[in-house]
XYZ file of C-alpha atoms in Angstrom:
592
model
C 12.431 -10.015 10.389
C 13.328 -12.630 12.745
C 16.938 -13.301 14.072
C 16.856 -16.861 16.093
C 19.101 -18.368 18.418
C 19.644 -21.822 18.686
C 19.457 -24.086 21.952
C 20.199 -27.745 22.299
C 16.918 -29.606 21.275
C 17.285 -33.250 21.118
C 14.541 -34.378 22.454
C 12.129 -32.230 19.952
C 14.507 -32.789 16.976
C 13.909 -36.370 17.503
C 10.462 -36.108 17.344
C 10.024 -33.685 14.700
C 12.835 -34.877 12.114
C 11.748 -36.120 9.106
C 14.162 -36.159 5.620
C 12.878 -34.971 2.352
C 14.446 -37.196 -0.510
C 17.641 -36.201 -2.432
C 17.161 -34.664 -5.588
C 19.394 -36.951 -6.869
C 16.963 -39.712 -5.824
C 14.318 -38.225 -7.029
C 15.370 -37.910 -10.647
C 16.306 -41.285 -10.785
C 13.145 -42.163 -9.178
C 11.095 -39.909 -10.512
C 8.871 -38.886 -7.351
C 9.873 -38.377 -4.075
C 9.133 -35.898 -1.205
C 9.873 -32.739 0.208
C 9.133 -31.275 4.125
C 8.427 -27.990 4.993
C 8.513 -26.789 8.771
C 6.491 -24.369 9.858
C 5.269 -21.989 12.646
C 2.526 -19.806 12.207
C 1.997 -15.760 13.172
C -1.179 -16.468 14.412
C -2.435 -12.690 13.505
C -6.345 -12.678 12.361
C -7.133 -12.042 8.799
C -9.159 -14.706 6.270
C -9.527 -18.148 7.095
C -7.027 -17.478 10.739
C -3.867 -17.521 8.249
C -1.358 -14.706 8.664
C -0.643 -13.290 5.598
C 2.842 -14.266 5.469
C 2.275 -17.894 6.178
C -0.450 -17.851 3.557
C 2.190 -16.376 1.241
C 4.319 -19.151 1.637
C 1.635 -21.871 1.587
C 0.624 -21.005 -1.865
C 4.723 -20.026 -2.915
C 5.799 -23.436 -1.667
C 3.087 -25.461 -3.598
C 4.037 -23.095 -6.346
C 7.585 -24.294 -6.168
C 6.679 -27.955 -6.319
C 4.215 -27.188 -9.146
C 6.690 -25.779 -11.279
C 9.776 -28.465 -10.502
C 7.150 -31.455 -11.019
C 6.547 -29.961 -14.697
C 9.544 -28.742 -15.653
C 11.572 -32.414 -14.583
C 8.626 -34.769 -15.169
C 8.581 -35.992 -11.432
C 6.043 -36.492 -8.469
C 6.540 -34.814 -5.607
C 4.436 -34.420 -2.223
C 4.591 -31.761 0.383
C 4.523 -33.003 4.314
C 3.720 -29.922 6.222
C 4.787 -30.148 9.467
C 3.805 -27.332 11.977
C 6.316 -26.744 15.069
C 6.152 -25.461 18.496
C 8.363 -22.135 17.960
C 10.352 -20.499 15.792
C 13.547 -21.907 17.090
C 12.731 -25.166 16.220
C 11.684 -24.258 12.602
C 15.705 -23.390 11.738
C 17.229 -26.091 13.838
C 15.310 -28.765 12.147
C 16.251 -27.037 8.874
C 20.418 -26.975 9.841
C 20.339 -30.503 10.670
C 17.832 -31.567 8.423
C 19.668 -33.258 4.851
C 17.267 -33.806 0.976
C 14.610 -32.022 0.461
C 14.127 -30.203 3.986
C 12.739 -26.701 3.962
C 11.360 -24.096 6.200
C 9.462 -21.379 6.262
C 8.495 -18.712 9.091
C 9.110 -15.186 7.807
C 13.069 -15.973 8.059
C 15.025 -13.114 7.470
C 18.263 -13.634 4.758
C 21.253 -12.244 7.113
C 24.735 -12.918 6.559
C 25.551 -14.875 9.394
C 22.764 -16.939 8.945
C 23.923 -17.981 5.322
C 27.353 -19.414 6.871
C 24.593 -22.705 8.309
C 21.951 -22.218 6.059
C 20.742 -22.364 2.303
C 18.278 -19.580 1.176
C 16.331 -18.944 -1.738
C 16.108 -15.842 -3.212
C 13.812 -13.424 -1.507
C 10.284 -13.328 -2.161
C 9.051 -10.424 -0.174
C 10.944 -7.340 1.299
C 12.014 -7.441 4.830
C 10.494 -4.276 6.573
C 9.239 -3.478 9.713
C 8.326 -0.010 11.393
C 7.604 1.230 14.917
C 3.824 1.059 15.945
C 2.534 2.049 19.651
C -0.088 2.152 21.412
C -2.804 4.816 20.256
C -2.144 6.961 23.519
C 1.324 7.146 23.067
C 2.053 10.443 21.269
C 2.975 10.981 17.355
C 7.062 11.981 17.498
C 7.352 14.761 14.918
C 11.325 14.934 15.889
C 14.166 13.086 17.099
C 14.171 14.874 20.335
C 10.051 14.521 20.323
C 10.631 10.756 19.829
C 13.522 10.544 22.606
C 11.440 12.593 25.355
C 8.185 10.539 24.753
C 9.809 6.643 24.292
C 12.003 7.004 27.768
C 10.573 4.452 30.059
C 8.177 2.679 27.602
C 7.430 -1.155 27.940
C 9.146 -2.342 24.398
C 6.745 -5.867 23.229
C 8.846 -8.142 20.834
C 9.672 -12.196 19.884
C 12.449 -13.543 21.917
C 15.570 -14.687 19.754
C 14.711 -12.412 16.701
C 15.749 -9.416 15.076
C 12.422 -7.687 15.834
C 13.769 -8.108 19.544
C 17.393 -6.795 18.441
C 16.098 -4.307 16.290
C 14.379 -2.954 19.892
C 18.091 -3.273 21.629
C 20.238 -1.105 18.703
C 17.222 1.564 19.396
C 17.874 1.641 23.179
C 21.414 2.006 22.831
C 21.601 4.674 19.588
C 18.839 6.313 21.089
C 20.584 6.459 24.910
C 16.828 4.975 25.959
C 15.554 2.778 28.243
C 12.948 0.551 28.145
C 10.814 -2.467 29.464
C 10.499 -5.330 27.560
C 7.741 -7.371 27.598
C 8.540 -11.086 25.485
C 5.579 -12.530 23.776
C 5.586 -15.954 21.166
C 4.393 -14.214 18.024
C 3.405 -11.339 15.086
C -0.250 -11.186 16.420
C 0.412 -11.251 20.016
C 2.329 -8.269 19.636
C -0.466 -5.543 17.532
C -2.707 -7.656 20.593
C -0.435 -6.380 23.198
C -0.074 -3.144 22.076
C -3.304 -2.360 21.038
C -4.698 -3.254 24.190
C -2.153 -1.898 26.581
C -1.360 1.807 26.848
C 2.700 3.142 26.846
C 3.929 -0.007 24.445
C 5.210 -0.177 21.779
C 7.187 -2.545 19.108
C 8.654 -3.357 15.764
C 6.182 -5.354 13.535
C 6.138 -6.326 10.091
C 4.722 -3.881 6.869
C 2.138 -6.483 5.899
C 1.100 -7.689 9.191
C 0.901 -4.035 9.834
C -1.167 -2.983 7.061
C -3.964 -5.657 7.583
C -3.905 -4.931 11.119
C -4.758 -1.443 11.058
C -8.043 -2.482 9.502
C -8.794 -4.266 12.546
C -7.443 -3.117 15.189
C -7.848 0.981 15.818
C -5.573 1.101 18.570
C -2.212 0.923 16.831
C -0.355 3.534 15.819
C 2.397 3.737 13.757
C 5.776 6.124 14.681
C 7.649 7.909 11.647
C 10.872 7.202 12.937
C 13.595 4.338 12.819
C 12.354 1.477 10.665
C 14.184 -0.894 9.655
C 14.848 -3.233 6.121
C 16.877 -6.263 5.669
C 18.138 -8.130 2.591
C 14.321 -9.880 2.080
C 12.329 -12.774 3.476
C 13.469 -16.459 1.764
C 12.768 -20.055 2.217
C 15.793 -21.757 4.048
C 17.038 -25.460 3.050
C 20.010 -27.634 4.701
C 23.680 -25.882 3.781
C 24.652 -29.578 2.325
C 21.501 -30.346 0.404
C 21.820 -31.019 -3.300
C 18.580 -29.059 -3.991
C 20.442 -25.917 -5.169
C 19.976 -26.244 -8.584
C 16.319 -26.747 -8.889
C 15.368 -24.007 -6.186
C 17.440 -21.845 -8.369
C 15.771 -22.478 -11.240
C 12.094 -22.121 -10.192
C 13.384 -18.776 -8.165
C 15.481 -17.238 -10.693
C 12.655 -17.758 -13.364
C 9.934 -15.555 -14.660
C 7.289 -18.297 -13.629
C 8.408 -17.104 -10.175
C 7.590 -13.790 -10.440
C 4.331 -14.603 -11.737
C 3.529 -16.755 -9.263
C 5.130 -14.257 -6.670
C 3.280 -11.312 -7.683
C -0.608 -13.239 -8.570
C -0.036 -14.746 -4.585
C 1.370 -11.385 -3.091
C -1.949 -9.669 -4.134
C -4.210 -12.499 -3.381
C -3.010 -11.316 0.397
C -2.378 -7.909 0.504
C -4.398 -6.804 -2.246
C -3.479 -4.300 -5.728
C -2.485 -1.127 -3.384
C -0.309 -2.470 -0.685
C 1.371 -5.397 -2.845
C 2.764 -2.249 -4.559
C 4.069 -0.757 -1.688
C 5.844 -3.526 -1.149
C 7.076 -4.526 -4.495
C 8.566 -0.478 -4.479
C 10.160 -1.394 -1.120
C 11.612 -4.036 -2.023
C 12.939 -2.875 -4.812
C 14.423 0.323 -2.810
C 17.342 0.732 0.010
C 14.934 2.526 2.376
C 11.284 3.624 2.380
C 10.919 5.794 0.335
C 8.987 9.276 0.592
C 6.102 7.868 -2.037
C 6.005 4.722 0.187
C 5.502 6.268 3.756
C 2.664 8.871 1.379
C 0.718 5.498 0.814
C 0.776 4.367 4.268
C 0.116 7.876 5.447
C -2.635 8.314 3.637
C -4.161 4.810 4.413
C -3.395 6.137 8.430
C -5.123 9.361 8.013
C -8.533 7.696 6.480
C -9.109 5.180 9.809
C -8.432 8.431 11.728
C -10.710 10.675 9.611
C -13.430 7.935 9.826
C -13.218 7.696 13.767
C -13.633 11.213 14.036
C -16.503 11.320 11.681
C -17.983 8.034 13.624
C -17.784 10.296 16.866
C -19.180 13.448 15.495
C -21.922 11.490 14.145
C -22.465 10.131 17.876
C -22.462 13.304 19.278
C -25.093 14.682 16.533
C -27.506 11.934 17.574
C -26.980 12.801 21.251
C -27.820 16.235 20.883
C -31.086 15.381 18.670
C -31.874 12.989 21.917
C -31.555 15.574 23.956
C -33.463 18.382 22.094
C -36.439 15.788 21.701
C -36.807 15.881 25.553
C -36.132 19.491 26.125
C -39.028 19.655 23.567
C -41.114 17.680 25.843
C -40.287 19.083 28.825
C -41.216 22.584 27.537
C -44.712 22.025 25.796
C -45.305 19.984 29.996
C -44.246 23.495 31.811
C -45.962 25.456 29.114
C -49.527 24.284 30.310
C -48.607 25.456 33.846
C -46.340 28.518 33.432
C -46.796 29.821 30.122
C -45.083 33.051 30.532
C -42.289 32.370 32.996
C -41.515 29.297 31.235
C -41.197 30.609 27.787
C -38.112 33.270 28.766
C -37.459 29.871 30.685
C -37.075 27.759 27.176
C -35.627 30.503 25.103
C -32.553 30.467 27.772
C -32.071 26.939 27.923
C -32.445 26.335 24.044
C -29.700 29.057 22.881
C -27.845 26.943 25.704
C -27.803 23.880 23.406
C -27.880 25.851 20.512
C -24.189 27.265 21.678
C -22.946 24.212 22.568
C -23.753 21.886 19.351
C -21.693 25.015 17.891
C -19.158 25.205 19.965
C -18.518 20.633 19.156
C -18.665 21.466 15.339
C -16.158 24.517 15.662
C -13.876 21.857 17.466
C -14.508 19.312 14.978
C -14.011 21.479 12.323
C -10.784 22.234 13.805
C -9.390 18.821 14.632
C -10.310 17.904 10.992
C -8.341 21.162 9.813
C -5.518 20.142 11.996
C -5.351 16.595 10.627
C -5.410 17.749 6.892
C -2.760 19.972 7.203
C -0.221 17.585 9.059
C -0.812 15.597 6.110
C -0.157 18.100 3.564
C 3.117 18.997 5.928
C 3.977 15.188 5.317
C 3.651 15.138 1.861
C 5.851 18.373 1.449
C 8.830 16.739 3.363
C 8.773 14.169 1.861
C 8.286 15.007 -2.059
C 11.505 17.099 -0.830
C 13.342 14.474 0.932
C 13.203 12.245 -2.126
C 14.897 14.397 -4.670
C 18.015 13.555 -3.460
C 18.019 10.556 -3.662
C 16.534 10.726 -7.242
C 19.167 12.738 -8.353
C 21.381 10.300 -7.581
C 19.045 6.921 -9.171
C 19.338 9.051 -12.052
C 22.908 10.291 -12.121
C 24.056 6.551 -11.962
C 21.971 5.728 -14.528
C 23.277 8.316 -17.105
C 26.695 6.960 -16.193
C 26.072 2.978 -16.306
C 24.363 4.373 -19.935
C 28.140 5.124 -20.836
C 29.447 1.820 -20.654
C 30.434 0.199 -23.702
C 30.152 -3.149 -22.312
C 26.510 -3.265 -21.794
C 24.536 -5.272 -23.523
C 21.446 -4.104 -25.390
C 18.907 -5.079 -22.854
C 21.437 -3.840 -19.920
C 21.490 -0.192 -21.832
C 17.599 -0.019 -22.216
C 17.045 -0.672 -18.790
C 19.177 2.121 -18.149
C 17.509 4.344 -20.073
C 14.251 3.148 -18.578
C 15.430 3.677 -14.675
C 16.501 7.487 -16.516
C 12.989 7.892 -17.650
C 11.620 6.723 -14.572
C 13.732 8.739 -12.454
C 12.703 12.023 -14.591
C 9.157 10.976 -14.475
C 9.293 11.034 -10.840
C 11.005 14.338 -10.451
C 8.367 15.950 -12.511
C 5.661 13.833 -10.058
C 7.605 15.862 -6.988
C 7.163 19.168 -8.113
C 3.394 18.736 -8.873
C 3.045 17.266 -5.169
C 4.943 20.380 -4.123
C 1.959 22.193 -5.536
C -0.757 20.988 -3.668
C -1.515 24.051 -1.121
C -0.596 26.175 -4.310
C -3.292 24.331 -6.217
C -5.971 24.813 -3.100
C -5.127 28.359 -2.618
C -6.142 28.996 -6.505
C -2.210 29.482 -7.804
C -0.629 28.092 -10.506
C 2.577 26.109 -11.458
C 1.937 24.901 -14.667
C 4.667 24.005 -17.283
C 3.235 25.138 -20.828
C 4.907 23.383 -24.260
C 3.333 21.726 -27.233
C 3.181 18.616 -27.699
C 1.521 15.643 -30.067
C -1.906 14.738 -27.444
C -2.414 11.150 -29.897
C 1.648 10.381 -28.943
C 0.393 10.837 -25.501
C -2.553 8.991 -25.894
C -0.738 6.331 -27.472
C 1.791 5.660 -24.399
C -0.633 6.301 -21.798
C -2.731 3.009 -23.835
C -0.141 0.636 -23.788
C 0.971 1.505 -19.734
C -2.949 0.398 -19.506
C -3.112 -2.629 -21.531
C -2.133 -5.028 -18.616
C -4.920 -3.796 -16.394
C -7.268 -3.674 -19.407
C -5.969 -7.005 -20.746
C -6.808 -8.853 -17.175
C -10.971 -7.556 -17.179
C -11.227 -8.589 -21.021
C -11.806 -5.066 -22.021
C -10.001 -4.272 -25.705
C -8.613 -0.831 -25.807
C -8.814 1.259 -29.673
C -7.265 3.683 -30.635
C -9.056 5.467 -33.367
C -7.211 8.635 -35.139
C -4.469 9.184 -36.891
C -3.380 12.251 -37.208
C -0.995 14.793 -34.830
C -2.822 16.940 -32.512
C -0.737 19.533 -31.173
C -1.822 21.999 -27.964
C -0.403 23.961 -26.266
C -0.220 22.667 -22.486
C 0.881 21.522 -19.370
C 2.072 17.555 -20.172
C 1.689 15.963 -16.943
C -1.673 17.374 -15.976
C -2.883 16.288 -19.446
C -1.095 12.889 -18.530
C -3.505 12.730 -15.456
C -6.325 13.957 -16.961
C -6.148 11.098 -19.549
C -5.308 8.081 -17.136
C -8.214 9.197 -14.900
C -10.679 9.115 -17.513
C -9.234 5.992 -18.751
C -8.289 4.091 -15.835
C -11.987 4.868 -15.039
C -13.614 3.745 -18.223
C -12.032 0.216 -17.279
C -12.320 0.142 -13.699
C -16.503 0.428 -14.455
C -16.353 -1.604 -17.362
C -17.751 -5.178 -17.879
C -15.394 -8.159 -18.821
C -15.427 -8.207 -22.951
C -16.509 -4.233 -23.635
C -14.268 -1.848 -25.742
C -13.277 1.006 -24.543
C -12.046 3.717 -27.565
C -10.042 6.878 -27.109
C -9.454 9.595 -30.289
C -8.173 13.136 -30.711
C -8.333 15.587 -33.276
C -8.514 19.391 -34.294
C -11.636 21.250 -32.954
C -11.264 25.105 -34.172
C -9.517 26.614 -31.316
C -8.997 23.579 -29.273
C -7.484 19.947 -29.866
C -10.137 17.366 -28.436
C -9.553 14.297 -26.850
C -12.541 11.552 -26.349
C -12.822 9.260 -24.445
C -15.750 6.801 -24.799
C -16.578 3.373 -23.112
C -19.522 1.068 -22.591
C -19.967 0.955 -19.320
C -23.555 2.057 -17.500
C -23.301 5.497 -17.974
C -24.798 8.280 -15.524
C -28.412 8.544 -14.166
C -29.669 12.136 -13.292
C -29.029 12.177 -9.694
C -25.308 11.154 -10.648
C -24.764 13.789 -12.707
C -25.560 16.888 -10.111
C -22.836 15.429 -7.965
C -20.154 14.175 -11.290
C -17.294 16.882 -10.700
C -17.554 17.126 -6.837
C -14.885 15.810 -4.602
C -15.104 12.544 -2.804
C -18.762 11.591 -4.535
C -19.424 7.550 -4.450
C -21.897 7.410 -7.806
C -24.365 4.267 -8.184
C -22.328 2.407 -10.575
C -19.599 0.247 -8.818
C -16.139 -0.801 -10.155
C -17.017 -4.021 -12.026
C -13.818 -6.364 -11.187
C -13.677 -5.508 -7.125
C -11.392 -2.298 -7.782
C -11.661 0.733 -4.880
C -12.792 4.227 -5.775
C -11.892 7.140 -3.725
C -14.080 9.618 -5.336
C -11.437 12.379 -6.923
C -10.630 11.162 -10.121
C -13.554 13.328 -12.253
C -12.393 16.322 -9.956
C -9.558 16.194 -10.479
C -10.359 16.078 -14.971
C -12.385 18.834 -14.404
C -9.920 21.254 -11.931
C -6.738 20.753 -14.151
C -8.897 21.249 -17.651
C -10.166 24.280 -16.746
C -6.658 25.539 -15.127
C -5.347 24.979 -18.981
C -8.119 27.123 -20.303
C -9.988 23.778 -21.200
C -12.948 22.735 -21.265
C -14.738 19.410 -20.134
C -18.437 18.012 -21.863
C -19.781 14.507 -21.892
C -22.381 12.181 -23.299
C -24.368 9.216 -21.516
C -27.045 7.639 -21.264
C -27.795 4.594 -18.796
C -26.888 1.098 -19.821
C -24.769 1.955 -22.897
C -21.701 4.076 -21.827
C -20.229 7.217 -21.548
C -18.475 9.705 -23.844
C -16.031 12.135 -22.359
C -14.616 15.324 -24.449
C -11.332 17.464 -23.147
C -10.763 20.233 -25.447
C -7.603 21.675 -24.737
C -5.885 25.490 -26.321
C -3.871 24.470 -29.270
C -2.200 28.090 -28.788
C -2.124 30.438 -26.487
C -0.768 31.224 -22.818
C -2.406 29.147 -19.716
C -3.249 30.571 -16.401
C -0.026 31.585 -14.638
């Protein structure tokens, strides 16, 4: 997200400049070098690499990788780190061969009138964060009243920094701005100075909030370009081959294995949606949300649990201060002790009633979040899918081109049907009902729900059977029995070891059609099993390939079974796996 401007440099440029061979040369050759410039972030996560430069580390040797196999040459990599960000896309410009740079460049059309760049490899986001004691804007006015006057922290010479000046002047704000030389200075500016703020990058973002519980991000105003890319001289004959590594499936491979290596399984998605999207999107900013809300439930649990051990402190030496005055003043003392202890007694209730409340608070601004923005999506939707149905119409597609259309159609309805369950959450907590009844074949659904799981099976080793034959037909809601099924599923693998089998069945039970789902993983001891169904229980066995585990996914089997008029029974015993049964009405009306 960085917009540079460039200043005369000659005296650097002369020191720095080094050419990367033609490509020319090198396949006549056949080896050669390429440069890379750099300059890093500098913000804290493993081994001191921002995330972003570590991206492009591992993309760029990637690259070279790829071109040394698929042309039969030798190449080397001189990595040559630069004072500033400035420097990084001057060198580039005047650079000629194989000269590349990389520093989180953002693709922008004036920029590709000097400039070569690859296609993108990451989206180009960045939202609003502040200081933690700058208030949360719920509106526009809210966000104009509280940002008048702020100090604004941002990277000379980059459209982080000009992102900041279109805000001041849409907005009709004014602000302070405080120039720093990089991504980490700013979440350390910010974070350690109260009424700042700034634009930062998603990833950067994410990490930091891990680390650094002073941050806070705003709702309002972010911003997206075209993508971050690699840049390479506007004359250089290197076209060809960066086109071919970076319009190639090997890419995306490579892209997506080094994307989580950095960010991990959960935001790597977020991003990969993003930058697939024009905006973020509602299910995007629910992710982020979400990952916001637990740092702030945890520091509010961290300080009630500091407040608990402050109040058993203190009883312990009221306790020994009474039994001292008791051996002088027995009497007087004891109305004495009775006073002072319903005293504490009021005021340890008095910090769990507020507590209690700031908790309540927090849980329903979420839920208020998640409503707005399950509705602000549909439009949107409506349209993804609209265009779709039309593009379907075109006789000029070719087969792939019409199957993708259907599949953005399927998507699209998919997601609507996501929406309206998300709608339903308070309806859900306040015990009524929204459920969609039809019949259906469960093994079809069983079926597709396998193969969306085969890749995430597939990587752990774990084979996945399917077992019966034969239609099953209920009489249901379909996307609660869709979640009911990945949850036990995406569980059997997640606690699976590398080279188990994991088999799922259905078939007629009297009354009921039965689905079972049965792995070999290490099954339940007896103090898991009083806690199995409850909400937000960690159980001894952990997830055997590093996967997280919130805690909700056997409540939520066992609260949408029974709202079908189901019912939910397992098997287990430690060391040798676990067999799950849902036996769900083949007839019959649900629970309005």
């Amino acid at each position: 997200m960085r917009r540079f401007l460039f200043f005369s440099l000659p005296l650097l440029i002369g020191f720095y400049l080094q050419a990367g061979d033609h490509w020319s040369d090198i396949l006549a050759r056949k080896n050669g070098k390429v440069v890379f410039y750099w300059y890093p972030n500098n913000v804290s996560v493993s081994d001191s690499k921002d995330i972003i430069d570590g991206i492009e580390h591992d993309l760029a040797f990637a690259f070279v990788k790829f071109i040394n196999e698929r042309y039969d040459v030798s190449l080397e990599i001189d990595w040559i780190q630069t004072s500033s960000f400035q420097e990084v896309m001057e060198l580039v410009r005047t650079g000629s061969g194989g000269v590349f740079g990389t520093s989180s460049i953002s693709i922008t059309p004036e920029r590709q009138t000097y400039l070569n760049f690859t296609p993108p490899y990451l989206a180009d986001v960045a939202v609003l964060v502040s200081n933690s004691k700058v208030p949360i804007a719920r509106t526009p006015e809210e966000f104009k009243e509280i940002f008048q006057g702020l100090t604004a922290v941002s990277i000379p010479n980059t459209t982080l920094l000009e992102a900041i000046s279109d805000l001041e002047k849409s907005q009709n704000l004014k602000f302070t701005l405080q120039q720093v030389q990089n991504s980490g200075q700013i979440i350390d500016y910010i974070g350690s100075t109260e009424n700042t703020f700034g634009y930062i990058d998603l990833p950067n973002f994410l990490v930091a909030i891990d680390d650094n519980s002073n941050i806070r991000r705003q709702f309002f105003h972010p911003i997206k370009l075209k993508g971050l890319g690699m840049i390479y001289p506007k004359d250089s004959d290197w076209e060809k081959p960066v086109n071919d590594y970076f319009k190639s499936s090997q890419f995306q491979l490579d892209k997506n294995e080094i994307i989580v290596k950095y960010l991990g399984e959960d935001v790597s998605g977020i991003i990969e949606r993003i930058s697939k999207s024009a905006e973020i999107g509602p299910f995007e900013e629910i992710v982020i949300s979400n990952r916001e809300k637990e740092l702030q439930y945890e520091e509010l649990l961290a300080a009630t649990l500091r407040d608990q051990e402050k109040s058993r402190t203190n009883n312990i030496l009221i306790l020994v201060t009474v039994v001292a005055i008791l051996i002088l003043l027995l009497v007087y003392i004891s109305n004495v002790i009775k006073s002072k202890a319903n005293k504490v007694l009021l005021d340890q209730q008095g910090t769990i009633e507020r507590r209690n409340a700031q908790l309540q608070a927090l849980n329903d601004e979420k839920n208020d979040l998640i409503k707005i923005l399950a509705h602000d999506l549909r439009s949107p939707l409506s349209t993804i899918r609209g265009m779709s149905v039309v593009l379907g119409k075109n006789d000029d597609l070719t087969e792939d081109e019409y199957k993708l259309t259907e599949y953005i159609a399927q998507s699209s309805e998919k997601m609507d049907a996501m929406i309206t369950k998300i709608l339903d959450v308070d309806a859900i907590e306040s015990g009524k009902r929204n459920l969609k009844q039809e019949s259906f074949d469960m093994l079809q659904l069983i079926s597709s729900i396998m193969e969306d799981h085969l890749k995430e099976a597939k990587n752990k080793d774990i084979k996945l059977t399917l077992v019966s034959d034969d239609p099953v037909i209920v009489s249901a809601d379909r996307f609660y029995t869709t979640q009911i099924i990945e949850n036990l599923l995406s569980n059997a693998i997640k606690f699976s070891e590398k080279g188990k089998v994991v088999k799922m069945a259905a078939w007629d039970e009297g009354k009921y059609g039965r689905i079972c789902v049965l792995d070999e993983g290490p099954g339940f001891s007896k103090e898991d099993e009083k806690k199995l169904f409850k909400k937000y229980q960690h159980l001894s066995a952990k997830p055997t390939g590093g996967e997280t585990s919130v805690g909700l996914g056997l409540s939520i089997v066992k609260t949408y079974t029974e709202m079908m008029n189901g019912k939910v029974s397992y098997k287990t015993k430690v060391g040798e796996g676990t067999e799950f049964l849902i036996d769900l009405p083949k007839e019959g009306a649900i629970t309005a």
